[in-house]
mmCIF file of C-alpha atoms in Angstrom:
data_model
loop_
_atom_site.group_PDB
_atom_site.id
_atom_site.type_symbol
_atom_site.label_atom_id
_atom_site.label_comp_id
_atom_site.label_asym_id
_atom_site.label_seq_id
_atom_site.Cartn_x
_atom_site.Cartn_y
_atom_site.Cartn_z
ATOM 1 C CA UNK F 1 -98.089 117.587 105.230
ATOM 2 C CA UNK F 2 -99.887 116.497 102.087
ATOM 3 C CA UNK F 3 -101.997 113.873 103.890
ATOM 4 C CA UNK F 4 -105.111 114.049 106.020
ATOM 5 C CA UNK F 5 -106.871 111.359 107.940
ATOM 6 C CA UNK F 6 -110.183 110.292 106.398
ATOM 7 C CA UNK F 7 -113.160 109.251 108.512
ATOM 8 C CA UNK F 8 -112.396 105.565 107.921
ATOM 9 C CA UNK F 9 -108.868 105.953 109.290
ATOM 10 C CA UNK F 10 -107.221 105.876 105.854
ATOM 11 C CA UNK F 11 -105.264 108.730 104.389
ATOM 12 C CA UNK F 12 -106.320 111.021 101.544
ATOM 13 C CA UNK F 13 -103.536 112.375 99.402
ATOM 14 C CA UNK F 14 -103.433 116.132 99.173
ATOM 15 C CA UNK F 15 -104.380 117.706 95.843
ATOM 16 C CA UNK F 16 -101.315 119.895 96.163
ATOM 17 C CA UNK F 17 -98.953 116.923 96.106
ATOM 18 C CA UNK F 18 -97.828 116.641 92.437
ATOM 19 C CA UNK F 19 -97.458 112.891 92.804
ATOM 20 C CA UNK F 20 -101.239 112.572 93.257
ATOM 21 C CA UNK F 21 -102.601 115.145 90.827
ATOM 22 C CA UNK F 22 -105.547 114.062 88.735
ATOM 23 C CA UNK F 23 -105.765 114.239 84.932
ATOM 24 C CA UNK F 24 -107.834 117.382 85.430
ATOM 25 C CA UNK F 25 -104.705 118.992 86.812
ATOM 26 C CA UNK F 26 -102.494 117.755 83.975
ATOM 27 C CA UNK F 27 -102.109 119.232 80.522
ATOM 28 C CA UNK F 28 -104.475 117.287 78.309
ATOM 29 C CA UNK F 29 -103.922 117.867 74.636
ATOM 30 C CA UNK F 30 -106.850 118.917 72.419
ATOM 31 C CA UNK F 31 -107.208 115.482 70.778
ATOM 32 C CA UNK F 32 -107.522 113.837 74.228
ATOM 33 C CA UNK F 33 -110.174 116.362 75.209
ATOM 34 C CA UNK F 34 -112.098 115.668 71.988
ATOM 35 C CA UNK F 35 -111.906 111.922 72.691
ATOM 36 C CA UNK F 36 -113.241 112.615 76.165
ATOM 37 C CA UNK F 37 -116.044 114.725 74.656
ATOM 38 C CA UNK F 38 -117.074 111.929 72.296
ATOM 39 C CA UNK F 39 -117.100 109.410 75.174
ATOM 40 C CA UNK F 40 -119.297 111.721 77.252
ATOM 41 C CA UNK F 41 -121.656 112.181 74.292
ATOM 42 C CA UNK F 42 -121.947 108.408 73.874
ATOM 43 C CA UNK F 43 -122.721 108.094 77.589
ATOM 44 C CA UNK F 44 -125.332 110.849 77.303
ATOM 45 C CA UNK F 45 -127.081 109.029 74.458
ATOM 46 C CA UNK F 46 -127.107 105.749 76.391
ATOM 47 C CA UNK F 47 -128.407 107.387 79.565
ATOM 48 C CA UNK F 48 -131.147 109.194 77.632
ATOM 49 C CA UNK F 49 -132.217 105.939 75.980
ATOM 50 C CA UNK F 50 -132.294 104.298 79.421
ATOM 51 C CA UNK F 51 -134.494 107.064 80.863
ATOM 52 C CA UNK F 52 -131.835 108.652 83.090
ATOM 53 C CA UNK F 53 -132.662 112.247 82.190
ATOM 54 C CA UNK F 54 -130.405 113.937 84.758
ATOM 55 C CA UNK F 55 -127.458 111.698 83.871
ATOM 56 C CA UNK F 56 -127.967 112.338 80.161
ATOM 57 C CA UNK F 57 -127.969 116.097 80.770
ATOM 58 C CA UNK F 58 -124.792 115.876 82.816
ATOM 59 C CA UNK F 59 -122.892 113.813 80.242
ATOM 60 C CA UNK F 60 -124.111 115.890 77.270
ATOM 61 C CA UNK F 61 -123.042 119.115 78.984
ATOM 62 C CA UNK F 62 -119.617 117.689 79.818
ATOM 63 C CA UNK F 63 -119.252 116.558 76.204
ATOM 64 C CA UNK F 64 -119.714 120.200 75.206
ATOM 65 C CA UNK F 65 -117.495 121.408 78.039
ATOM 66 C CA UNK F 66 -114.592 119.175 77.003
ATOM 67 C CA UNK F 67 -114.996 120.070 73.323
ATOM 68 C CA UNK F 68 -114.958 123.769 74.276
ATOM 69 C CA UNK F 69 -111.779 123.206 76.307
ATOM 70 C CA UNK F 70 -110.209 121.408 73.345
ATOM 71 C CA UNK F 71 -111.132 124.277 71.028
ATOM 72 C CA UNK F 72 -109.633 126.852 73.392
ATOM 73 C CA UNK F 73 -106.416 124.878 73.829
ATOM 74 C CA UNK F 74 -106.179 124.249 70.078
ATOM 75 C CA UNK F 75 -106.557 127.902 69.152
ATOM 76 C CA UNK F 76 -104.121 129.014 71.870
ATOM 77 C CA UNK F 77 -101.400 126.536 70.863
ATOM 78 C CA UNK F 78 -99.736 129.089 68.565
ATOM 79 C CA UNK F 79 -99.815 131.896 71.127
ATOM 80 C CA UNK F 80 -98.531 132.342 74.637
ATOM 81 C CA UNK F 81 -101.184 130.274 76.324
ATOM 82 C CA UNK F 82 -102.707 131.865 79.374
ATOM 83 C CA UNK F 83 -103.792 129.698 82.280
ATOM 84 C CA UNK F 84 -106.900 127.672 81.424
ATOM 85 C CA UNK F 85 -110.170 128.866 82.947
ATOM 86 C CA UNK F 86 -110.717 127.520 86.452
ATOM 87 C CA UNK F 87 -114.529 127.648 86.494
ATOM 88 C CA UNK F 88 -117.370 126.638 84.222
ATOM 89 C CA UNK F 89 -118.389 130.277 83.842
ATOM 90 C CA UNK F 90 -114.794 131.180 83.025
ATOM 91 C CA UNK F 91 -114.622 128.545 80.312
ATOM 92 C CA UNK F 92 -117.933 129.630 78.795
ATOM 93 C CA UNK F 93 -116.807 133.258 78.848
ATOM 94 C CA UNK F 94 -113.419 132.461 77.300
ATOM 95 C CA UNK F 95 -115.098 130.319 74.622
ATOM 96 C CA UNK F 96 -117.383 133.198 73.732
ATOM 97 C CA UNK F 97 -114.688 135.888 73.769
ATOM 98 C CA UNK F 98 -111.987 133.922 71.950
ATOM 99 C CA UNK F 99 -113.958 131.780 69.501
ATOM 100 C CA UNK F 100 -117.480 133.146 69.037
ATOM 101 C CA UNK F 101 -116.980 136.912 69.112
ATOM 102 C CA UNK F 102 -114.146 136.894 66.519
ATOM 103 C CA UNK F 103 -116.272 134.678 64.236
ATOM 104 C CA UNK F 104 -114.060 131.581 64.412
ATOM 105 C CA UNK F 105 -117.089 129.477 65.379
ATOM 106 C CA UNK F 106 -120.818 130.165 64.818
ATOM 107 C CA UNK F 107 -122.684 132.201 67.439
ATOM 108 C CA UNK F 108 -125.265 129.478 68.057
ATOM 109 C CA UNK F 109 -122.540 127.310 69.623
ATOM 110 C CA UNK F 110 -122.025 129.900 72.349
ATOM 111 C CA UNK F 111 -125.754 130.188 72.970
ATOM 112 C CA UNK F 112 -126.147 126.413 73.102
ATOM 113 C CA UNK F 113 -123.228 126.028 75.524
ATOM 114 C CA UNK F 114 -124.831 128.578 77.852
ATOM 115 C CA UNK F 115 -128.201 126.818 77.632
ATOM 116 C CA UNK F 116 -126.553 123.433 78.239
ATOM 117 C CA UNK F 117 -124.907 124.784 81.395
ATOM 118 C CA UNK F 118 -128.295 125.990 82.654
ATOM 119 C CA UNK F 119 -129.972 122.638 81.997
ATOM 120 C CA UNK F 120 -127.101 120.686 83.585
ATOM 121 C CA UNK F 121 -127.254 122.915 86.658
ATOM 122 C CA UNK F 122 -130.975 122.196 87.041
ATOM 123 C CA UNK F 123 -130.433 118.463 86.563
ATOM 124 C CA UNK F 124 -127.496 118.221 88.955
ATOM 125 C CA UNK F 125 -128.264 120.713 91.708
ATOM 126 C CA UNK F 126 -131.796 122.075 91.994
ATOM 127 C CA UNK F 127 -133.892 118.937 92.315
ATOM 128 C CA UNK F 128 -136.265 120.315 89.683
ATOM 129 C CA UNK F 129 -137.235 117.939 86.899
ATOM 130 C CA UNK F 130 -135.748 118.311 83.450
ATOM 131 C CA UNK F 131 -138.169 117.156 80.780
ATOM 132 C CA UNK F 132 -137.178 114.345 78.433
ATOM 133 C CA UNK F 133 -137.581 116.821 75.550
ATOM 134 C CA UNK F 134 -135.021 119.188 77.075
ATOM 135 C CA UNK F 135 -132.636 116.306 77.666
ATOM 136 C CA UNK F 136 -133.065 115.148 74.062
ATOM 137 C CA UNK F 137 -132.439 118.725 72.891
ATOM 138 C CA UNK F 138 -129.256 118.850 74.954
ATOM 139 C CA UNK F 139 -127.909 115.527 73.681
ATOM 140 C CA UNK F 140 -128.715 116.496 70.090
ATOM 141 C CA UNK F 141 -127.068 119.902 70.410
ATOM 142 C CA UNK F 142 -124.046 118.396 72.163
ATOM 143 C CA UNK F 143 -123.515 116.219 69.096
ATOM 144 C CA UNK F 144 -123.847 119.231 66.796
ATOM 145 C CA UNK F 145 -121.491 121.249 69.029
ATOM 146 C CA UNK F 146 -118.768 118.593 68.971
ATOM 147 C CA UNK F 147 -119.102 117.932 65.248
ATOM 148 C CA UNK F 148 -118.878 121.644 64.439
ATOM 149 C CA UNK F 149 -115.734 122.072 66.538
ATOM 150 C CA UNK F 150 -114.241 118.913 65.009
ATOM 151 C CA UNK F 151 -114.898 120.007 61.435
ATOM 152 C CA UNK F 152 -114.071 123.692 61.965
ATOM 153 C CA UNK F 153 -110.850 123.348 63.904
ATOM 154 C CA UNK F 154 -109.476 119.817 63.838
ATOM 155 C CA UNK F 155 -110.232 118.641 60.293
ATOM 156 C CA UNK F 156 -108.194 121.260 58.468
#
């Protein structure tokens, strides 16, 4: 148990085997998630400059996603931390309910995170074209999103 035969005859390690869990399964601390967000933002900028619109949208969204995760973990560190959201929709909902609704962060961050998720979904899954202007908007707002979280929560 814990191994399955891959098509090439090699073995995949089971995701349930703790020895082979990915970083996604581990407990990243907020500063690591913010570092990851900044790296994704840098990648998004480079991809946009290179004309890879879909890639830029993906990286900019994940920059926002990781910054939102960092913000949720940071604000829950003083409380009994519930299990982290398991889906993108769950994270967006938790971000809105725990950080936007109480006024900890500005409402436009929640709106921009929702819009970013929509654009990333189009870029990654529908096959429809995302315009360069929308991609530029997403990269720009990802930078604003990360900077606002950094200055509001982590620079105190």
